Tab-separated table of C-alpha atoms in Angstrom:
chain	number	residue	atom	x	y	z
A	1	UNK	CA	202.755	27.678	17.843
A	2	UNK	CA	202.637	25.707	21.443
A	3	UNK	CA	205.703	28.149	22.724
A	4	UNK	CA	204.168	31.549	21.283
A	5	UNK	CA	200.237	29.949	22.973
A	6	UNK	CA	202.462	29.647	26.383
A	7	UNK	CA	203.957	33.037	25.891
A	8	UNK	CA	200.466	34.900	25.182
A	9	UNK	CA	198.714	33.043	28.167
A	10	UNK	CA	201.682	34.037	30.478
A	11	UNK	CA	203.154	30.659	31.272
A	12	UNK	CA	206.947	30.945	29.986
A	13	UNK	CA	209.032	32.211	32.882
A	14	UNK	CA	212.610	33.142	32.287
A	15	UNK	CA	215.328	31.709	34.722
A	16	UNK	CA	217.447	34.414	36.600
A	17	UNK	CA	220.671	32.865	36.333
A	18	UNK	CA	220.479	31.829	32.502
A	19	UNK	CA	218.626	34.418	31.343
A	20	UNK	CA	216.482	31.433	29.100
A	21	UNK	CA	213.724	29.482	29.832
A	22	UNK	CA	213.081	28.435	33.278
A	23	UNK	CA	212.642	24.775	34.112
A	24	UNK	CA	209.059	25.004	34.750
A	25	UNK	CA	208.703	26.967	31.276
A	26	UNK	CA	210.536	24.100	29.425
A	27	UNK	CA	208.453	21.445	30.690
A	28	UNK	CA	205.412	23.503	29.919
A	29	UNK	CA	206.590	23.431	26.438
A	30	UNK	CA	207.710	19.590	26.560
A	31	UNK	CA	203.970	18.716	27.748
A	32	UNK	CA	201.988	20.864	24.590
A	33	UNK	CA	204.647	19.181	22.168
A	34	UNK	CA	202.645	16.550	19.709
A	35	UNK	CA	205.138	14.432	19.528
A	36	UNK	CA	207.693	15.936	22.544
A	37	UNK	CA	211.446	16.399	22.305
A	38	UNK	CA	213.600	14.461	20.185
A	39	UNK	CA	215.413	12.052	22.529
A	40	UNK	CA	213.420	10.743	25.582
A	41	UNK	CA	213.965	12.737	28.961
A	42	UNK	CA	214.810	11.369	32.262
A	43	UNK	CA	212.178	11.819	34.865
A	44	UNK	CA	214.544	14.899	36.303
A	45	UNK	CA	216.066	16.643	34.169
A	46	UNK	CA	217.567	20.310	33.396
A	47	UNK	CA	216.427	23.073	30.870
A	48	UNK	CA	219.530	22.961	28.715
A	49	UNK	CA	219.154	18.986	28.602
A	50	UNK	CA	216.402	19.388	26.168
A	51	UNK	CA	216.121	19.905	22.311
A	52	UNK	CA	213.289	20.957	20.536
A	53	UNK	CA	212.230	23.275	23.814
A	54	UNK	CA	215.560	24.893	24.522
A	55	UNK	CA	215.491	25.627	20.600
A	56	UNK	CA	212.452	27.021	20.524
A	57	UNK	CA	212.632	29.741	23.197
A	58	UNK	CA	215.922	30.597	21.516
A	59	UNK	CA	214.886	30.884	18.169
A	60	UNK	CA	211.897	32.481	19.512
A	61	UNK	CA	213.666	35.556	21.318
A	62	UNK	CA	216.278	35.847	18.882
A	63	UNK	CA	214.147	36.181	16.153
A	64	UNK	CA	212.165	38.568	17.858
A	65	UNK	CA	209.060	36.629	18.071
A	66	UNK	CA	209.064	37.578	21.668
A	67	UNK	CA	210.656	39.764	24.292
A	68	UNK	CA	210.742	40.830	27.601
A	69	UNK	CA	207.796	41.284	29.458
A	70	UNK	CA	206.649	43.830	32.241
A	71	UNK	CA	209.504	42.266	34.683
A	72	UNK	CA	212.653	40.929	33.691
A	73	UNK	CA	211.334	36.645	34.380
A	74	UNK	CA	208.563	36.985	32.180
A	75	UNK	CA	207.905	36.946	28.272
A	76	UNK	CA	205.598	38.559	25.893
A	77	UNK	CA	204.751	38.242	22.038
A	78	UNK	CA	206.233	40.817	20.386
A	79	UNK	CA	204.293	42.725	17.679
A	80	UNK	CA	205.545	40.265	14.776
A	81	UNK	CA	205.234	37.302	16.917
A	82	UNK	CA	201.488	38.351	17.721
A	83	UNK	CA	200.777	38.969	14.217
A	84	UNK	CA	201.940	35.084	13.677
A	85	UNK	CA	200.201	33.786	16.604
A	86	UNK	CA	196.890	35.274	15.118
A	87	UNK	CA	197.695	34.789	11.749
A	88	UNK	CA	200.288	32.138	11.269
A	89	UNK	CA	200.964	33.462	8.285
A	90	UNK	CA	204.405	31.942	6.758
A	91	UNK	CA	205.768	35.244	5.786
A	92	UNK	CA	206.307	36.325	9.108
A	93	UNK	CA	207.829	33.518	10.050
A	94	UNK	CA	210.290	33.737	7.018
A	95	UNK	CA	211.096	37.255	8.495
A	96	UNK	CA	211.536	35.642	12.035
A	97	UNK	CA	213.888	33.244	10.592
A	98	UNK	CA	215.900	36.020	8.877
A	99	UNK	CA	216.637	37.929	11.460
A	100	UNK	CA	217.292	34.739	13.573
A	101	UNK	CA	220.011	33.840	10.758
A	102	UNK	CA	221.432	37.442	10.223
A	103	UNK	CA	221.398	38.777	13.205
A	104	UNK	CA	220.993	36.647	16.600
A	105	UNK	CA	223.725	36.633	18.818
A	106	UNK	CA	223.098	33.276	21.069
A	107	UNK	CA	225.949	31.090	20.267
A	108	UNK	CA	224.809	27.339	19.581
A	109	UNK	CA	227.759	26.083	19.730
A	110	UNK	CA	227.680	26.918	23.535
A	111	UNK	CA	225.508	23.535	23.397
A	112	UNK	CA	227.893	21.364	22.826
A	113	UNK	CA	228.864	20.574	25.912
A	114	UNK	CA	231.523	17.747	25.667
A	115	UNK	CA	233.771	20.908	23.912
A	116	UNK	CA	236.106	22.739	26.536
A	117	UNK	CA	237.853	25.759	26.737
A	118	UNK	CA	234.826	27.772	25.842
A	119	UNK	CA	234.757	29.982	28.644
A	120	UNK	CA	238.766	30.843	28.414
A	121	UNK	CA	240.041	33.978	28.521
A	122	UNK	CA	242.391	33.475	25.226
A	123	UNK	CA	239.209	31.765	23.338
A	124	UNK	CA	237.687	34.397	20.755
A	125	UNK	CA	234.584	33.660	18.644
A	126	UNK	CA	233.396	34.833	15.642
A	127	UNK	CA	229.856	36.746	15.726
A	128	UNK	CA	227.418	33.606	15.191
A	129	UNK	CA	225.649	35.179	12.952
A	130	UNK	CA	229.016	35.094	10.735
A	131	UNK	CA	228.707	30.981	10.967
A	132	UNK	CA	224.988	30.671	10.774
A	133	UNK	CA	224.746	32.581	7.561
A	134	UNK	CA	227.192	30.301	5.560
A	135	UNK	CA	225.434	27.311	6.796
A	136	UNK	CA	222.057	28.398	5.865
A	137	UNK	CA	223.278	29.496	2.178
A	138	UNK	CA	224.515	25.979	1.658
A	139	UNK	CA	221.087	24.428	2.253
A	140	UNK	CA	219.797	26.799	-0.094
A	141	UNK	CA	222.144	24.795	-2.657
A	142	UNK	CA	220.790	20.852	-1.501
A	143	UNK	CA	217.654	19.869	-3.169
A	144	UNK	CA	214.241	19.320	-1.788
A	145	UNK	CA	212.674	16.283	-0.666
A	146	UNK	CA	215.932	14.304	-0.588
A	147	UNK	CA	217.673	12.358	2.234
A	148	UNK	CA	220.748	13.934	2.754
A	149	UNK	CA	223.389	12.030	4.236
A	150	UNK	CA	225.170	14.703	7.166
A	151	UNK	CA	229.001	13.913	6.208
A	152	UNK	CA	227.848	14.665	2.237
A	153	UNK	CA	226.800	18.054	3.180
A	154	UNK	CA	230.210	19.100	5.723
A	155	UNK	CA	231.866	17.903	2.556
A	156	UNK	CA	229.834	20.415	0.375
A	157	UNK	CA	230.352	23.058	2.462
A	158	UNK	CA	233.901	23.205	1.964
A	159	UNK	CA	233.719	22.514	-1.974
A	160	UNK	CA	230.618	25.382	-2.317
A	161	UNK	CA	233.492	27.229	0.009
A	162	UNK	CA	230.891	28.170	2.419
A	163	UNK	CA	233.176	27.241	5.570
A	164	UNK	CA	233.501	29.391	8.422
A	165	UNK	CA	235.455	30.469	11.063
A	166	UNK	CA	234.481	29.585	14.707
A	167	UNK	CA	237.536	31.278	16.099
A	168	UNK	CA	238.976	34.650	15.856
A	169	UNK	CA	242.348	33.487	16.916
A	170	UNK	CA	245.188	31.434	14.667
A	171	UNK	CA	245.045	28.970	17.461
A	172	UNK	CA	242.427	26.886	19.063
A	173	UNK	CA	242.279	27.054	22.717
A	174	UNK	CA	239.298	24.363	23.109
A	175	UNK	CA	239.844	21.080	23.890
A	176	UNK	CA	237.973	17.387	24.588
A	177	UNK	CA	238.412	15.591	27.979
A	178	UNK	CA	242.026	16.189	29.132
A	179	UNK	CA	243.168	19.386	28.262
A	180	UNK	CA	247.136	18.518	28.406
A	181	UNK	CA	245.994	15.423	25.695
A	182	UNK	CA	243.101	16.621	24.218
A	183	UNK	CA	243.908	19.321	21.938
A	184	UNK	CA	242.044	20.073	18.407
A	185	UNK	CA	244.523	19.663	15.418
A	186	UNK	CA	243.655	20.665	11.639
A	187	UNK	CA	242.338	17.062	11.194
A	188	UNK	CA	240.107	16.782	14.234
A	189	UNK	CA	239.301	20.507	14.470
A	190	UNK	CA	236.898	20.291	11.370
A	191	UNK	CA	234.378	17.527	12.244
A	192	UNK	CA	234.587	18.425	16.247
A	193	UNK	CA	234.317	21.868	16.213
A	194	UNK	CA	232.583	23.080	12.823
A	195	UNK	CA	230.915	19.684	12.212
A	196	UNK	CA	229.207	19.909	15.871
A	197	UNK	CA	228.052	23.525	15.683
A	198	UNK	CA	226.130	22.412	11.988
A	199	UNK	CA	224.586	19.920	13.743
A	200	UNK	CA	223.168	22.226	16.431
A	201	UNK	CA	221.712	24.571	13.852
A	202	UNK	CA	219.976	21.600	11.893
A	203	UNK	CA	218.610	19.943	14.637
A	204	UNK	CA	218.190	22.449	17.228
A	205	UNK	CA	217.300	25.229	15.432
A	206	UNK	CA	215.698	23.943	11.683
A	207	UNK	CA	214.515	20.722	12.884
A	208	UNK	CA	212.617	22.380	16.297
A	209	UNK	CA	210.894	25.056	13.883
A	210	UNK	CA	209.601	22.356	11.303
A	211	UNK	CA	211.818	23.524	8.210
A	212	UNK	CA	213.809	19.874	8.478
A	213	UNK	CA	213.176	16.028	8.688
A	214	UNK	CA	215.696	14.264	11.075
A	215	UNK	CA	216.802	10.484	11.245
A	216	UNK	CA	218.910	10.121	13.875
A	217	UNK	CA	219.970	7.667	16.534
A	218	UNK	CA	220.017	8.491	20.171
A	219	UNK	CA	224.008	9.991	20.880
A	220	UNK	CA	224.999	7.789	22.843
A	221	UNK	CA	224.648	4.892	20.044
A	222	UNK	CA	226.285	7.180	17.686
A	223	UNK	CA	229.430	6.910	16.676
A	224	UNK	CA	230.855	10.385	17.443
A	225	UNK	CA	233.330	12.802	15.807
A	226	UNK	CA	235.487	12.228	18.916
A	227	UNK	CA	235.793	9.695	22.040
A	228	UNK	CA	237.101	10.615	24.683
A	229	UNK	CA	238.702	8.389	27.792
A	230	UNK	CA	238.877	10.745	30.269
A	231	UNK	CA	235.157	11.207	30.143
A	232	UNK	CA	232.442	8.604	30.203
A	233	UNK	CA	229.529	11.692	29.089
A	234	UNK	CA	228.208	11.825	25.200
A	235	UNK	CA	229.882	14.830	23.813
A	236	UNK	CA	226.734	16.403	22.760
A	237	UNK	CA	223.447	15.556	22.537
A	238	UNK	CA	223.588	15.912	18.468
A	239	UNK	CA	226.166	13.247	17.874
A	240	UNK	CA	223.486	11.023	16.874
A	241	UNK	CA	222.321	13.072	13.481
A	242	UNK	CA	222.586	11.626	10.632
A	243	UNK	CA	220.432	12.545	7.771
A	244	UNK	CA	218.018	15.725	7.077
A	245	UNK	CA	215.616	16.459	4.510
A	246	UNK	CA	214.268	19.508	3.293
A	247	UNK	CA	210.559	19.811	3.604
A	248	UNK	CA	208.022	22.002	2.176
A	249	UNK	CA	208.433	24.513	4.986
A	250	UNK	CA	212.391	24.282	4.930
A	251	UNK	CA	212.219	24.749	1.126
A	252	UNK	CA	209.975	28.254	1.556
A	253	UNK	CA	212.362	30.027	4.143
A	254	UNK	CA	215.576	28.499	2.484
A	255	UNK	CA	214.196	30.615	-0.628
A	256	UNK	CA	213.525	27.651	-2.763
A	257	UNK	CA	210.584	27.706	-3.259
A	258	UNK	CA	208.201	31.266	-3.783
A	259	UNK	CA	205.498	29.945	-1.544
A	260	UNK	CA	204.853	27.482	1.060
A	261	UNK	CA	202.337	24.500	0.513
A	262	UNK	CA	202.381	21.894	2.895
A	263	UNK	CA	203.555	18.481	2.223
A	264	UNK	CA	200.256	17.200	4.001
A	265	UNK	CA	197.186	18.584	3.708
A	266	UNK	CA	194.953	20.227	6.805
A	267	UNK	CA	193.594	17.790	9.235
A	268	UNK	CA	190.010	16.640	8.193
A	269	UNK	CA	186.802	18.266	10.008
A	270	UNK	CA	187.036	18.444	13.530
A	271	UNK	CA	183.170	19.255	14.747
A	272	UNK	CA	180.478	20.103	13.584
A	273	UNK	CA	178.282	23.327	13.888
A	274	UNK	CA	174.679	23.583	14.741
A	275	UNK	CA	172.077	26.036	14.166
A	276	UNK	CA	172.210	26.962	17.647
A	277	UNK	CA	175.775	27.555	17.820
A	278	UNK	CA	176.402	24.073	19.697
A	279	UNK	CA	179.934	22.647	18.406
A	280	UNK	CA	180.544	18.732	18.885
A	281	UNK	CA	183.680	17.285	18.324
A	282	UNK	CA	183.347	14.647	16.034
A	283	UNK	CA	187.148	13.611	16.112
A	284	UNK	CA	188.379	14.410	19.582
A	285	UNK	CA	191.591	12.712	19.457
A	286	UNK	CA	192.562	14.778	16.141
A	287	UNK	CA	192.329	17.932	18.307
A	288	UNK	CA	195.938	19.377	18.942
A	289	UNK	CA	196.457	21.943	21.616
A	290	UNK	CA	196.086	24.871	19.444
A	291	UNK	CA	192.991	23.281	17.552
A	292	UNK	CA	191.887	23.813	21.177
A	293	UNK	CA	193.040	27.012	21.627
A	294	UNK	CA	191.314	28.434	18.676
A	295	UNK	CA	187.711	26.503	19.389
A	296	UNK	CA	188.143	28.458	23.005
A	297	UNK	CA	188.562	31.667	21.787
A	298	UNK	CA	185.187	31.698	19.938
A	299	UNK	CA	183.707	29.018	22.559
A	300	UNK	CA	182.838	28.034	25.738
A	301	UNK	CA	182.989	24.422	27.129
A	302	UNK	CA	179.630	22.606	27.659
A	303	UNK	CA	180.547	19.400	28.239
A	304	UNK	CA	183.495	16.556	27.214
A	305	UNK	CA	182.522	16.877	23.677
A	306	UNK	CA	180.615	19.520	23.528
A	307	UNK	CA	181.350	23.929	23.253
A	308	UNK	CA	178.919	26.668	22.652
A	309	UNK	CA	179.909	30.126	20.304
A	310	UNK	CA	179.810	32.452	22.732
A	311	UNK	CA	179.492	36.608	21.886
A	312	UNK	CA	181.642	37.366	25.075
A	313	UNK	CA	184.283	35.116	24.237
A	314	UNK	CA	184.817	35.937	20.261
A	315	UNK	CA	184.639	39.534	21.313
A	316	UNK	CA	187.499	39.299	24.244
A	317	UNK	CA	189.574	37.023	22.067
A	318	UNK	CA	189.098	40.164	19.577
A	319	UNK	CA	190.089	42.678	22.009
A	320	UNK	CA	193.376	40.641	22.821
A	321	UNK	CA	194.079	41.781	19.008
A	322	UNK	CA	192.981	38.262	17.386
A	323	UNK	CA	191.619	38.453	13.826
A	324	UNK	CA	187.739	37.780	13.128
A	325	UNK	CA	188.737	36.444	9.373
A	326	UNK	CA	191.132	33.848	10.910
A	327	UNK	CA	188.722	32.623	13.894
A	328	UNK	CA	185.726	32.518	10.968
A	329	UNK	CA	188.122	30.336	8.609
A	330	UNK	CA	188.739	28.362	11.710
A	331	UNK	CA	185.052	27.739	11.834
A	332	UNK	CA	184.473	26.647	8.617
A	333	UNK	CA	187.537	24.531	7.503
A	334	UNK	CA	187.267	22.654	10.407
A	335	UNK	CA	183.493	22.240	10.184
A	336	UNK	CA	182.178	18.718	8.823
A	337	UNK	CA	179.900	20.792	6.889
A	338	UNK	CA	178.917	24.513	5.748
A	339	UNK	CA	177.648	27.005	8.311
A	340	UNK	CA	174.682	27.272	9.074
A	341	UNK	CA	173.168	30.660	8.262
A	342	UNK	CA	172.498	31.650	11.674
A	343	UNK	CA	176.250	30.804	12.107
A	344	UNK	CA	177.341	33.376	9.288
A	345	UNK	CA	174.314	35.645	10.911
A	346	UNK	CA	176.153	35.463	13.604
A	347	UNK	CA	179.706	36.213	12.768
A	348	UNK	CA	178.377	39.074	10.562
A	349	UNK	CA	177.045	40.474	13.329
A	350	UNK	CA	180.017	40.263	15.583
A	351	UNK	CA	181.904	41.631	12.737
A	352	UNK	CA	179.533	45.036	12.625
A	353	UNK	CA	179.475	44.996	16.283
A	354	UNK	CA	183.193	45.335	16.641
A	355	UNK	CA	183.514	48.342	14.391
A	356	UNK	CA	180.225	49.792	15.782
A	357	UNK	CA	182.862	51.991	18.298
A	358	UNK	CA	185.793	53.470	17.744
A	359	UNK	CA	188.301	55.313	20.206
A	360	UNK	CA	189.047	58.328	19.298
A	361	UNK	CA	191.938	61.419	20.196
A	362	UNK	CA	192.641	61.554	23.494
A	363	UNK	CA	190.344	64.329	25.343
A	364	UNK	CA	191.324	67.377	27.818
A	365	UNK	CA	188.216	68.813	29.997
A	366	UNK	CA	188.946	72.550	31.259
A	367	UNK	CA	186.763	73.741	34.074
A	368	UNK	CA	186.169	77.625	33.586
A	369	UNK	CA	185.564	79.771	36.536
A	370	UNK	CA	181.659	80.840	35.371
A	371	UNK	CA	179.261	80.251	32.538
A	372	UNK	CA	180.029	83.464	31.341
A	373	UNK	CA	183.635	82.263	30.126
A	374	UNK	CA	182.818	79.114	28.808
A	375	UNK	CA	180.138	81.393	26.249
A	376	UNK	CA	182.899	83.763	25.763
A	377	UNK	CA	185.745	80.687	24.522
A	378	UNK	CA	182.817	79.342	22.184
A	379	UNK	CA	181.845	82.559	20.921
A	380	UNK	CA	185.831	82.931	20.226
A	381	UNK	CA	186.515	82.349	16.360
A	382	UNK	CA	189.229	80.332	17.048
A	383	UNK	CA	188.312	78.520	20.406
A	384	UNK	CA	184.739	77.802	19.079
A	385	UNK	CA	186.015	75.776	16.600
A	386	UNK	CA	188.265	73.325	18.981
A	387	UNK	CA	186.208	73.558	22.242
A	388	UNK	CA	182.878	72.117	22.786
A	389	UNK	CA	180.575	72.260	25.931
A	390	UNK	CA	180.438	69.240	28.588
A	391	UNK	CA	178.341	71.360	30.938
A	392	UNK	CA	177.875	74.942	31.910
A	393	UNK	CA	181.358	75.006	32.980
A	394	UNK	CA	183.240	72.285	31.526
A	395	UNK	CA	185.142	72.472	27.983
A	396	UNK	CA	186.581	69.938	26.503
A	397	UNK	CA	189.294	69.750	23.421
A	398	UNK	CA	191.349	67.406	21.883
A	399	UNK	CA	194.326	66.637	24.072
A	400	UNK	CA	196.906	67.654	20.717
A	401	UNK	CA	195.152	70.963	20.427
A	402	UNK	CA	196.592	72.356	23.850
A	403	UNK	CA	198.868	74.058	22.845
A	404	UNK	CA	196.590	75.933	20.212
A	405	UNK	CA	194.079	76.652	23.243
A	406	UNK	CA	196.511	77.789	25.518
A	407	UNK	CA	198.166	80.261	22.870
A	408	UNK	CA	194.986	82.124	22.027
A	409	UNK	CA	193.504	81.788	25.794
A	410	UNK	CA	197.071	83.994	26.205
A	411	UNK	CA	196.469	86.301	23.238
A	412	UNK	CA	192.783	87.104	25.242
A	413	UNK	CA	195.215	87.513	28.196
A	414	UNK	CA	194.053	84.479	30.021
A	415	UNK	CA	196.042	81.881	31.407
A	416	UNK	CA	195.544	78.120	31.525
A	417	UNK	CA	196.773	76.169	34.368
């Protein structure tokens, strides 16, 4: 939810070159991360030198959470992904995560950067979504809850025969270090190749989005699928994975389980509500960035502690195309105690309010020449029943009934221009 907040306030910038998040977009996201990225970050560092936020603006676009915005550097929510930001309801997330698995095109294995010969003109991929797929249908097979060790699981894949193909071609034209000495053989090819692109997908991918619980050791302490000695770098910043476990979450969009209950249960009150619509945090240092963001769409800051419910601010976060039902819950399930009437008062009221006006069709004014044609259109049997008098000289119709106007304003051998 941090990445799709930064989206809908405007803050995720894409970079020119890459075509992914900017710099100053992933550290935007590294800074609203609870518990940040999974290995620790150098004080400089580069976009594609990061985990959980690099994964996240992927999975985000490719799962059509969000898209381009009004210029080509910036983002927006898309319609799902604003019906999840308001909602987060898991089903559209589990639609999110389909598409991401069926039918985005980003190539993880593009990540693992110790792996040469990508960019070659006689190296052919397979579609990702043709490797993805397989991979995601075996952890549909592991059970829930359970530590799985990561070598365990590359074995099932073969035995459940869900391996893959990375490569179109008979031949491998990717390499490690030298390329003259460091060519991929049947018994290297596997773990290097395959076994590195799994482990992008389960930690970059499953493990960024919540559906996965990682242990893993920081790469260069791992003991890798391949050492190199013409290069002193880690071969990929996954090398140290070695166990996952399916959670709650992972078991829901994996299809294991028919709905989604989480394996801990919602955070205990935050504030409490007065009569007078005063909120006070009661448990400050429980409140997570988008606690925050959801107090501030129904409140204004007072003080440290301290927010008022504020009509302007429900209504404009309603306008923006938030839900009332999901701001109320908010309210109440993080309240330390029931609302107080003049709370629900409240609320109800906004919730008439809101409806009170509706916009209607679209409208089309026609100025007539005198009064005396305006009478003669609304004493017409069939203009009198679309047009309706603004002033003495001033129709006006609904903008789809032009055509209907401008037919019979012919057949009384008129002309509207």
């Amino acid at each position: 939810m941090a990445y799709l907040r930064l989206v809908h306030e405007g803050k995720m910038l894409t970079d020119s070159t890459s075509g992914r998040a900017s710099l100053t977009g992933i550290k935007q996201i590294v800074a609203n991360l609870l518990q940040g990225d999974f290995l620790p970050l150098a004080d400089k560092y580069r976009a594609n030198q990061t985990i959980r936020p690099f994964g996240l603006d992927v999975f985000a676009r490719e799962s059509g959470l969000v898209k381009t915005g009004r210029s080509s550097s910036s983002l927006q929510l898309s319609p799902l992904g604003q019906k999840f930001y308001q909602t987060q309801d898991v089903e559209i997330l589990l639609e999110a995560f389909e598409t991401w698995t069926r039918q985005g095109d980003f190539d993880e294995l593009s990540r693992v950067t110790g792996l040469k010969g990508q960019k070659s003109r006689t190296t052919l991929f397979t579609p990702s979504a043709s490797r993805r797929e397989p991979i995601i249908e075996a952890l549909s097979w592991c059970p829930v809850g359970v530590w799985i060790d990561l070598d365990e699981f590359f074995r099932a894949i073969k035995i459940w025969r869900f391996d893959f193909a990375v490569e179109k071609a008979g031949y491998s034209s990717l390499y490690v270090g030298n390329k003259e000495y460091g060519a991929l053989y049947s018994e290297t090819y596997w773990p290097v190749v395959k076994g590195s692109y799994i482990k992008v997908i389960l930690m970059e991918y499953l493990g960024s989005i919540g559906a996965l619980d990682l242990l893993y050791t920081r790469p260069e302490e791992a003991k890798s699928a391949v050492s190199s000695p013409y290069s002193d770098e880690i071969f990929s910043l996954y090398d140290g994975l070695k166990y996952f476990r399916i959670n709650p979450l992972g078991a829901y969009l994996l299809g294991q389980a028919g709905e989604y209950i989480p394996s801990r249960p919602a955070a205990a009150s935050l504030f409490s509500v007065s009569a007078d619509l005063i909120v006070t945090l009661t448990h400050s240092a429980d409140l997570t960035p988008n606690n925050r963001r959801d107090l501030e769409q129904v409140a204004v800051p007072l003080g440290k502690d301290s927010y008022r419910l504020d009509t302007q601010r429900i209504l404009t976060s309603l306008e923006e195309g938030q839900d009332l039902t999901y701001l109320a819950e908010f309210l109440s399930q993080r309240s330390s105690g029931p609302l107080p009437p003049s709370v629900l008062a409240w609320l109800e009221r906004i919730n008439q309010n809101s409806q009170a006006f509706s916009r209607g069709d679209l409208a089309l004014f026609i100025k007539t020449k005198s009064p005396e044609l305006l009478d003669l259109a609304l004493a017409d049997p069939v203009l009198g029943k679309i047009c309706r008098a603004m002033d003495k000289k001033t129709l006006v119709i609904p903008a789809s009934k032009e055509k209907a106007v401008r037919v019979r304003l012919k057949e009384l051998e008129f002309l509207l221009q």
